[in-house]
Amino acid sequence: MKILVIDDERSIRNSLKEILADEGYDVDVAENGVQGCEMVEKEKYRVIFCDIKMPEMDGMEVLDKLTEMGIDSAVIMISGHGDIDTAVECIKRGAFDFIQKPLDLNRIFITIKNATEKVSLVRETKILKKKVYGQQMVGESVPIAHVKEMIDKVAPTDARVLIIGSNGTGKELVARSLHQKSSRSSMPYVEVNCAAIPSELIESELFGHEKGAFTSAIKQHKGKFEQADKGTLFLDEIGDMSLAAQAKVLRVLQERKLSRVGSDKDITVDVRVLAATNKNLKEEILKGNFREDLYHRLSVIVINMPSLDDRKGDIPLLVEYFIGQICNETGMAQRPVDADAMQLLVDKNWTGNIRELRNVVERLLILSGDRITASDVRSYVL
Protein backbone atom coordinates (compact mmCIF):
# COMPACT_ATOMS: atom_id res chain seq x y z
CA MET A 1 0.00 0.00 0.00
CA LYS A 2 1.37 3.41 -0.97
CA ILE A 3 1.46 6.29 1.53
CA LEU A 4 2.54 9.89 0.93
CA VAL A 5 3.93 12.15 3.68
CA ILE A 6 3.83 15.91 2.99
CA ASP A 7 5.75 17.92 5.62
CA ASP A 8 8.28 20.74 5.42
CA GLU A 9 10.16 19.41 8.47
CA ARG A 10 12.74 16.89 7.23
CA SER A 11 12.95 15.13 10.60
CA ILE A 12 9.18 14.52 10.71
CA ARG A 13 8.84 13.22 7.16
CA ASN A 14 11.93 11.02 7.38
CA SER A 15 10.90 9.58 10.76
CA LEU A 16 7.41 8.82 9.49
CA LYS A 17 8.85 7.23 6.36
CA GLU A 18 11.16 4.95 8.38
CA ILE A 19 8.45 3.92 10.86
CA LEU A 20 5.87 3.18 8.15
CA ALA A 21 8.39 1.43 5.90
CA ASP A 22 9.31 -0.87 8.81
CA GLU A 23 5.62 -1.86 8.94
CA GLY A 24 5.73 -2.85 5.27
CA TYR A 25 4.20 0.28 3.71
CA ASP A 26 5.54 1.82 0.49
CA VAL A 27 6.19 5.45 1.49
CA ASP A 28 6.97 8.57 -0.57
CA VAL A 29 7.74 11.98 0.90
CA ALA A 30 7.24 15.56 -0.29
CA GLU A 31 8.85 18.60 1.33
CA ASN A 32 6.02 21.02 0.50
CA GLY A 33 2.41 21.19 -0.67
CA VAL A 34 3.19 22.00 -4.28
CA GLN A 35 5.47 18.98 -4.64
CA GLY A 36 2.93 16.81 -2.86
CA CYS A 37 0.11 17.75 -5.25
CA GLU A 38 2.37 17.08 -8.23
CA MET A 39 3.17 13.61 -6.88
CA VAL A 40 -0.53 12.85 -6.34
CA GLU A 41 -1.20 13.68 -10.00
CA LYS A 42 1.30 10.98 -11.06
CA GLU A 43 0.75 8.29 -8.41
CA LYS A 44 -2.19 6.75 -6.56
CA TYR A 45 -1.87 6.83 -2.76
CA ARG A 46 -4.18 5.05 -0.34
CA VAL A 47 -3.31 7.41 2.54
CA ILE A 48 -1.77 10.91 2.60
CA PHE A 49 -0.32 12.56 5.73
CA CYS A 50 -0.20 16.34 5.35
CA ASP A 51 1.20 18.98 7.70
CA ILE A 52 -0.94 22.11 8.14
CA LYS A 53 1.70 24.79 8.70
CA MET A 54 3.89 24.93 5.59
CA PRO A 55 5.33 27.80 3.51
CA GLU A 56 4.05 28.60 -0.02
CA MET A 57 1.06 26.23 0.15
CA ASP A 58 -0.29 25.32 3.58
CA GLY A 59 -2.06 22.07 4.45
CA MET A 60 -5.57 23.51 4.12
CA GLU A 61 -4.77 24.66 0.59
CA VAL A 62 -3.36 21.21 -0.19
CA LEU A 63 -6.55 19.62 1.17
CA ASP A 64 -8.71 21.89 -1.02
CA LYS A 65 -6.54 21.11 -4.05
CA LEU A 66 -6.78 17.34 -3.49
CA THR A 67 -10.57 17.62 -3.16
CA GLU A 68 -10.70 19.65 -6.38
CA MET A 69 -8.63 16.93 -8.11
CA GLY A 70 -11.24 14.37 -7.05
CA ILE A 71 -8.80 11.95 -5.41
CA ASP A 72 -10.23 9.23 -3.17
CA SER A 73 -7.18 8.91 -0.90
CA ALA A 74 -7.74 9.32 2.85
CA VAL A 75 -6.03 12.57 3.90
CA ILE A 76 -4.80 12.75 7.50
CA MET A 77 -3.85 16.25 8.66
CA ILE A 78 -1.03 16.66 11.20
CA SER A 79 -0.01 19.79 13.14
CA GLY A 80 1.78 20.93 16.27
CA HIS A 81 -0.44 24.01 16.55
CA GLY A 82 -3.84 22.37 16.33
CA ASP A 83 -6.96 22.92 18.38
CA ILE A 84 -10.56 21.68 18.23
CA ASP A 85 -11.58 24.38 15.72
CA THR A 86 -8.73 23.44 13.41
CA ALA A 87 -9.60 19.76 13.59
CA VAL A 88 -13.28 20.45 12.85
CA GLU A 89 -12.36 22.66 9.90
CA CYS A 90 -10.11 19.93 8.47
CA ILE A 91 -12.89 17.32 8.68
CA LYS A 92 -15.37 19.76 7.11
CA ARG A 93 -13.03 20.23 4.16
CA GLY A 94 -12.79 16.49 3.57
CA ALA A 95 -9.91 15.24 5.72
CA PHE A 96 -10.27 11.73 7.14
CA ASP A 97 -8.70 12.62 10.49
CA PHE A 98 -6.57 15.15 12.37
CA ILE A 99 -3.56 14.14 14.52
CA GLN A 100 -1.60 16.52 16.75
CA LYS A 101 2.18 16.54 17.05
CA PRO A 102 4.09 14.97 18.70
CA LEU A 103 2.73 11.99 16.80
CA ASP A 104 1.53 8.96 18.74
CA LEU A 105 2.54 5.79 16.87
CA ASN A 106 -0.42 3.72 18.05
CA ARG A 107 -2.79 6.47 16.93
CA ILE A 108 -1.06 6.60 13.54
CA PHE A 109 -1.37 2.86 12.92
CA ILE A 110 -5.02 2.74 14.03
CA THR A 111 -5.83 5.73 11.81
CA ILE A 112 -4.10 4.13 8.81
CA LYS A 113 -6.10 0.93 9.37
CA ASN A 114 -9.40 2.82 9.55
CA ALA A 115 -8.48 5.05 6.61
CA THR A 116 -7.56 2.03 4.48
CA GLU A 117 -10.93 0.42 5.18
CA LYS A 118 -12.72 3.66 4.29
CA VAL A 119 -10.84 4.10 1.00
CA SER A 120 -11.47 0.46 0.07
CA LEU A 121 -15.17 0.93 0.75
CA VAL A 122 -15.31 4.10 -1.37
CA ARG A 123 -13.53 2.38 -4.28
CA GLU A 124 -15.74 -0.72 -4.01
CA THR A 125 -18.81 1.53 -4.05
CA LYS A 126 -17.59 3.22 -7.23
CA ILE A 127 -17.05 -0.16 -8.89
CA LEU A 128 -20.47 -1.35 -7.73
CA LYS A 129 -22.13 1.80 -9.10
CA LYS A 130 -20.50 1.18 -12.46
CA LYS A 131 -21.87 -2.37 -12.45
CA VAL A 132 -25.32 -1.23 -11.36
CA TYR A 133 -25.57 1.68 -13.73
CA GLY A 134 -24.03 -0.24 -16.59
CA GLN A 135 -22.31 1.14 -19.64
CA GLN A 136 -21.05 4.65 -20.17
CA MET A 137 -22.45 6.93 -22.82
CA VAL A 138 -19.58 6.70 -25.30
CA GLY A 139 -19.25 9.01 -28.28
CA GLU A 140 -18.08 12.40 -29.52
CA SER A 141 -20.37 12.92 -32.52
CA VAL A 142 -22.59 16.01 -32.77
CA PRO A 143 -25.85 14.09 -32.04
CA ILE A 144 -24.51 12.39 -28.91
CA ALA A 145 -22.79 15.61 -27.74
CA HIS A 146 -26.19 17.28 -27.93
CA VAL A 147 -27.72 14.52 -25.79
CA LYS A 148 -24.95 14.88 -23.18
CA GLU A 149 -25.46 18.66 -23.12
CA MET A 150 -29.19 18.19 -22.57
CA ILE A 151 -28.52 15.75 -19.72
CA ASP A 152 -26.17 18.21 -17.99
CA LYS A 153 -28.78 20.99 -18.23
CA VAL A 154 -31.80 18.93 -17.21
CA ALA A 155 -30.38 16.54 -14.58
CA PRO A 156 -30.13 19.06 -11.70
CA THR A 157 -33.83 19.95 -12.09
CA ASP A 158 -36.89 17.85 -11.22
CA ALA A 159 -38.33 18.22 -14.73
CA ARG A 160 -39.93 15.11 -16.21
CA VAL A 161 -38.13 13.81 -19.28
CA LEU A 162 -39.42 11.74 -22.19
CA ILE A 163 -36.64 9.85 -23.97
CA ILE A 164 -37.48 8.73 -27.48
CA GLY A 165 -35.54 6.55 -29.91
CA SER A 166 -35.37 3.17 -31.60
CA ASN A 167 -34.67 -0.06 -29.72
CA GLY A 168 -31.03 -0.49 -28.74
CA THR A 169 -30.06 3.19 -28.91
CA GLY A 170 -29.33 3.45 -25.19
CA LYS A 171 -32.40 5.26 -23.82
CA GLU A 172 -31.87 3.63 -20.42
CA LEU A 173 -28.36 5.15 -20.27
CA VAL A 174 -29.89 8.62 -20.56
CA ALA A 175 -32.27 7.86 -17.69
CA ARG A 176 -29.46 6.55 -15.48
CA SER A 177 -27.28 9.56 -16.27
CA LEU A 178 -30.12 11.94 -15.41
CA HIS A 179 -30.51 10.20 -12.04
CA GLN A 180 -26.78 10.02 -11.29
CA LYS A 181 -26.29 13.74 -12.00
CA SER A 182 -29.35 14.83 -10.02
CA SER A 183 -29.77 15.80 -6.37
CA ARG A 184 -31.65 12.48 -5.98
CA SER A 185 -28.62 10.35 -6.90
CA SER A 186 -28.25 8.96 -3.36
CA MET A 187 -31.90 7.89 -3.32
CA PRO A 188 -33.54 4.91 -5.09
CA TYR A 189 -33.47 4.51 -8.86
CA VAL A 190 -36.23 2.13 -9.97
CA GLU A 191 -36.77 0.83 -13.51
CA VAL A 192 -40.01 -0.59 -14.88
CA ASN A 193 -40.27 -2.17 -18.32
CA CYS A 194 -43.94 -1.51 -19.09
CA ALA A 195 -43.86 -3.82 -22.13
CA ALA A 196 -42.68 -6.80 -20.05
CA ILE A 197 -45.50 -6.69 -17.50
CA PRO A 198 -48.95 -8.13 -18.38
CA SER A 199 -51.61 -5.42 -18.53
CA GLU A 200 -53.60 -7.02 -15.70
CA LEU A 201 -50.55 -6.79 -13.38
CA ILE A 202 -49.17 -3.35 -14.32
CA GLU A 203 -51.30 -1.46 -11.76
CA SER A 204 -50.22 -3.75 -8.92
CA GLU A 205 -46.59 -3.46 -10.06
CA LEU A 206 -46.67 0.34 -10.19
CA PHE A 207 -48.95 1.20 -7.27
CA GLY A 208 -48.74 -1.87 -5.05
CA HIS A 209 -51.56 -3.88 -3.51
CA GLU A 210 -53.04 -4.80 -0.16
CA LYS A 211 -53.20 -8.33 1.16
CA GLY A 212 -56.28 -10.05 -0.26
CA ALA A 213 -56.79 -7.49 -3.03
CA PHE A 214 -56.95 -10.39 -5.49
CA THR A 215 -56.54 -14.16 -5.38
CA SER A 216 -52.72 -14.31 -5.39
CA ALA A 217 -52.24 -11.24 -3.15
CA ILE A 218 -51.09 -13.19 -0.09
CA LYS A 219 -49.32 -10.18 1.47
CA GLN A 220 -49.06 -6.42 1.16
CA HIS A 221 -46.85 -5.21 -1.71
CA LYS A 222 -45.29 -1.79 -2.21
CA GLY A 223 -45.39 -0.69 -5.85
CA LYS A 224 -42.58 0.87 -7.88
CA PHE A 225 -43.75 4.43 -7.13
CA GLU A 226 -43.42 3.83 -3.39
CA GLN A 227 -40.09 2.03 -3.84
CA ALA A 228 -38.78 5.08 -5.74
CA ASP A 229 -39.95 7.61 -3.13
CA LYS A 230 -37.51 10.56 -2.92
CA GLY A 231 -35.70 9.09 -5.93
CA THR A 232 -36.28 8.44 -9.63
CA LEU A 233 -38.72 6.13 -11.42
CA PHE A 234 -37.90 5.18 -15.01
CA LEU A 235 -40.89 3.97 -17.02
CA ASP A 236 -39.36 2.22 -20.02
CA GLU A 237 -41.54 1.49 -23.09
CA ILE A 238 -44.36 3.58 -21.65
CA GLY A 239 -46.11 3.48 -25.03
CA ASP A 240 -47.12 -0.11 -24.18
CA MET A 241 -48.91 0.82 -20.95
CA SER A 242 -52.66 0.19 -20.73
CA LEU A 243 -55.05 3.16 -20.73
CA ALA A 244 -56.27 2.25 -17.23
CA ALA A 245 -52.73 2.35 -15.86
CA GLN A 246 -52.05 5.59 -17.78
CA ALA A 247 -54.97 7.23 -15.95
CA LYS A 248 -53.52 6.26 -12.57
CA VAL A 249 -50.02 7.42 -13.51
CA LEU A 250 -51.52 10.76 -14.56
CA ARG A 251 -53.15 11.10 -11.14
CA VAL A 252 -49.86 10.45 -9.35
CA LEU A 253 -48.10 13.05 -11.49
CA GLN A 254 -50.83 15.61 -10.83
CA GLU A 255 -51.45 15.01 -7.13
CA ARG A 256 -48.32 13.17 -5.97
CA LYS A 257 -50.62 10.64 -4.35
CA LEU A 258 -51.49 7.03 -5.08
CA SER A 259 -53.62 4.27 -3.64
CA ARG A 260 -52.66 0.62 -3.66
CA VAL A 261 -54.90 -1.90 -5.41
CA GLY A 262 -57.52 -2.97 -2.87
CA SER A 263 -57.20 0.19 -0.78
CA ASP A 264 -58.84 3.63 -0.78
CA LYS A 265 -56.13 5.15 1.41
CA ASP A 266 -53.96 7.80 -0.26
CA ILE A 267 -50.18 7.55 0.01
CA THR A 268 -48.06 10.64 -0.75
CA VAL A 269 -44.93 10.07 -2.86
CA ASP A 270 -42.14 12.34 -4.06
CA VAL A 271 -40.82 10.79 -7.28
CA ARG A 272 -39.15 12.18 -10.36
CA VAL A 273 -40.55 10.31 -13.35
CA LEU A 274 -38.52 9.63 -16.48
CA ALA A 275 -40.12 7.78 -19.39
CA ALA A 276 -38.91 6.24 -22.64
CA THR A 277 -40.51 4.80 -25.74
CA ASN A 278 -39.66 3.55 -29.21
CA LYS A 279 -43.13 4.50 -30.44
CA ASN A 280 -44.41 7.74 -31.93
CA LEU A 281 -46.68 8.79 -29.07
CA LYS A 282 -48.38 11.53 -31.10
CA GLU A 283 -49.52 8.85 -33.56
CA GLU A 284 -50.58 6.63 -30.65
CA ILE A 285 -52.68 9.52 -29.31
CA LEU A 286 -54.51 9.81 -32.66
CA LYS A 287 -55.16 6.05 -32.60
CA GLY A 288 -56.61 6.32 -29.09
CA ASN A 289 -53.83 4.21 -27.55
CA PHE A 290 -52.20 6.92 -25.44
CA ARG A 291 -53.60 9.75 -23.35
CA GLU A 292 -52.74 13.20 -24.64
CA ASP A 293 -52.84 14.73 -21.14
CA LEU A 294 -50.32 12.14 -19.90
CA TYR A 295 -48.08 12.81 -22.90
CA HIS A 296 -47.92 16.50 -22.03
CA ARG A 297 -47.22 15.69 -18.37
CA LEU A 298 -44.32 13.42 -19.30
CA SER A 299 -42.76 15.48 -22.09
CA VAL A 300 -41.67 18.61 -20.22
CA ILE A 301 -38.27 17.84 -21.76
CA VAL A 302 -37.85 15.53 -24.77
CA ILE A 303 -34.49 13.90 -25.48
CA ASN A 304 -34.14 12.10 -28.81
CA MET A 305 -31.54 9.33 -28.80
CA PRO A 306 -29.96 9.10 -32.27
CA SER A 307 -29.68 5.77 -34.05
CA LEU A 308 -26.21 4.31 -34.52
CA ASP A 309 -26.48 4.98 -38.27
CA ASP A 310 -26.90 8.69 -37.41
CA ARG A 311 -23.66 8.70 -35.41
CA LYS A 312 -21.33 6.44 -37.39
CA GLY A 313 -18.32 8.49 -36.35
CA ASP A 314 -18.71 7.04 -32.85
CA ILE A 315 -18.43 3.42 -34.01
CA PRO A 316 -14.61 3.12 -33.62
CA LEU A 317 -14.86 4.53 -30.08
CA LEU A 318 -17.71 2.17 -29.24
CA VAL A 319 -15.89 -0.85 -30.66
CA GLU A 320 -12.79 -0.12 -28.55
CA TYR A 321 -14.96 0.50 -25.49
CA PHE A 322 -16.84 -2.78 -25.90
CA ILE A 323 -13.61 -4.72 -26.50
CA GLY A 324 -12.25 -3.41 -23.19
CA GLN A 325 -15.49 -4.05 -21.34
CA ILE A 326 -16.07 -7.57 -22.68
CA CYS A 327 -12.45 -8.63 -22.13
CA ASN A 328 -12.53 -7.33 -18.54
CA GLU A 329 -15.75 -9.23 -17.87
CA THR A 330 -14.74 -12.52 -19.49
CA GLY A 331 -10.97 -12.63 -19.09
CA MET A 332 -10.43 -12.83 -22.85
CA ALA A 333 -7.29 -11.24 -24.25
CA GLN A 334 -7.81 -7.88 -25.90
CA ARG A 335 -6.97 -7.75 -29.59
CA PRO A 336 -6.56 -4.98 -32.14
CA VAL A 337 -9.00 -4.28 -34.98
CA ASP A 338 -7.48 -3.83 -38.46
CA ALA A 339 -8.30 -0.51 -40.14
CA ASP A 340 -10.15 -2.15 -43.05
CA ALA A 341 -12.14 -4.29 -40.58
CA MET A 342 -13.14 -1.17 -38.65
CA GLN A 343 -14.21 0.51 -41.89
CA LEU A 344 -16.50 -2.42 -42.70
CA LEU A 345 -18.11 -2.03 -39.27
CA VAL A 346 -18.56 1.71 -39.83
CA ASP A 347 -20.14 1.13 -43.24
CA LYS A 348 -22.57 -1.55 -42.00
CA ASN A 349 -26.27 -0.72 -41.58
CA TRP A 350 -26.96 -1.07 -37.83
CA THR A 351 -30.69 -1.72 -37.51
CA GLY A 352 -30.19 -3.05 -33.96
CA ASN A 353 -28.15 0.00 -32.96
CA ILE A 354 -25.75 -0.09 -29.96
CA ARG A 355 -27.09 -3.40 -28.68
CA GLU A 356 -26.36 -5.09 -32.02
CA LEU A 357 -22.86 -3.57 -32.18
CA ARG A 358 -21.96 -4.91 -28.73
CA ASN A 359 -23.15 -8.41 -29.69
CA VAL A 360 -21.12 -8.25 -32.91
CA VAL A 361 -17.96 -7.18 -31.03
CA GLU A 362 -18.38 -10.08 -28.60
CA ARG A 363 -18.87 -12.50 -31.51
CA LEU A 364 -15.71 -11.24 -33.23
CA LEU A 365 -13.67 -11.54 -30.02
CA ILE A 366 -14.76 -15.16 -29.64
CA LEU A 367 -14.32 -16.25 -33.25
CA SER A 368 -11.35 -14.24 -34.55
CA GLY A 369 -7.63 -14.93 -34.12
CA ASP A 370 -5.04 -12.71 -32.47
CA ARG A 371 -6.48 -9.68 -34.29
CA ILE A 372 -9.84 -8.81 -35.84
CA THR A 373 -9.49 -8.67 -39.61
CA ALA A 374 -11.72 -7.63 -42.50
CA SER A 375 -12.06 -11.32 -43.34
CA ASP A 376 -13.43 -11.97 -39.84
CA VAL A 377 -16.01 -9.20 -40.27
CA ARG A 378 -17.09 -10.56 -43.67
CA SER A 379 -17.33 -14.12 -42.34
CA TYR A 380 -19.07 -13.52 -39.02
CA VAL A 381 -20.93 -10.22 -39.39
CA LEU A 382 -21.82 -9.24 -42.97
XYZ file of N, CA and C in Angstrom, residues 6 32-33 37 49-66 75-78 90 93 95:
87
model
N 3.527 14.542 3.413
C 3.834 15.913 2.991
C 4.118 16.729 4.252
N 6.976 19.907 0.446
C 6.024 21.025 0.497
C 4.731 20.633 -0.229
N 3.720 21.493 -0.092
C 2.414 21.190 -0.665
C 2.396 21.112 -2.172
N 1.207 17.788 -4.272
C 0.107 17.753 -5.249
C 0.594 17.218 -6.600
N -0.512 11.751 4.534
C -0.317 12.556 5.733
C 0.107 13.941 5.274
N -0.532 14.980 5.802
C -0.202 16.339 5.351
C -0.128 17.293 6.532
N 1.021 17.962 6.660
C 1.199 18.976 7.703
C 0.338 20.200 7.362
N -0.113 20.919 8.387
C -0.942 22.109 8.136
C -0.081 23.346 7.925
N 0.878 23.580 8.803
C 1.703 24.786 8.701
C 2.889 24.535 7.782
N 2.792 25.046 6.568
C 3.893 24.926 5.594
C 3.972 26.209 4.784
N 5.203 26.600 4.346
C 5.335 27.805 3.512
C 4.780 27.563 2.107
N 4.552 28.613 1.363
C 4.053 28.597 -0.018
C 2.609 28.101 -0.098
N 2.398 26.823 0.250
C 1.063 26.232 0.154
C 0.806 25.460 1.439
N -0.086 26.000 2.298
C -0.292 25.319 3.579
C -1.189 24.092 3.422
N -1.343 23.334 4.511
C -2.062 22.071 4.454
C -3.518 22.213 4.049
N -4.168 23.291 4.495
C -5.570 23.513 4.120
C -5.703 23.718 2.611
N -4.754 24.445 2.042
C -4.770 24.662 0.593
C -4.518 23.347 -0.150
N -3.620 22.530 0.398
C -3.365 21.212 -0.193
C -4.641 20.364 -0.155
N -5.314 20.386 1.005
C -6.549 19.615 1.166
C -7.598 20.056 0.137
N -7.747 21.365 -0.038
C -8.708 21.889 -1.023
C -8.328 21.464 -2.433
N -7.025 21.494 -2.720
C -6.543 21.114 -4.050
C -6.811 19.630 -4.321
N -6.552 18.784 -3.332
C -6.775 17.340 -3.492
C -8.258 17.043 -3.706
N -7.008 11.549 3.532
C -6.026 12.574 3.904
C -6.071 12.776 5.417
N -4.908 12.589 6.041
C -4.797 12.745 7.503
C -3.955 13.985 7.770
N -4.556 14.994 8.396
C -3.851 16.247 8.657
C -3.073 16.132 9.966
N -1.852 16.682 9.989
C -1.027 16.658 11.203
C -0.532 18.068 11.494
N -10.737 20.932 9.344
C -10.108 19.926 8.474
C -11.120 18.868 8.034
N -13.589 20.065 5.511
C -13.034 20.227 4.160
C -12.713 18.889 3.497
N -10.965 16.070 5.143
C -9.909 15.239 5.718
C -10.519 14.032 6.421
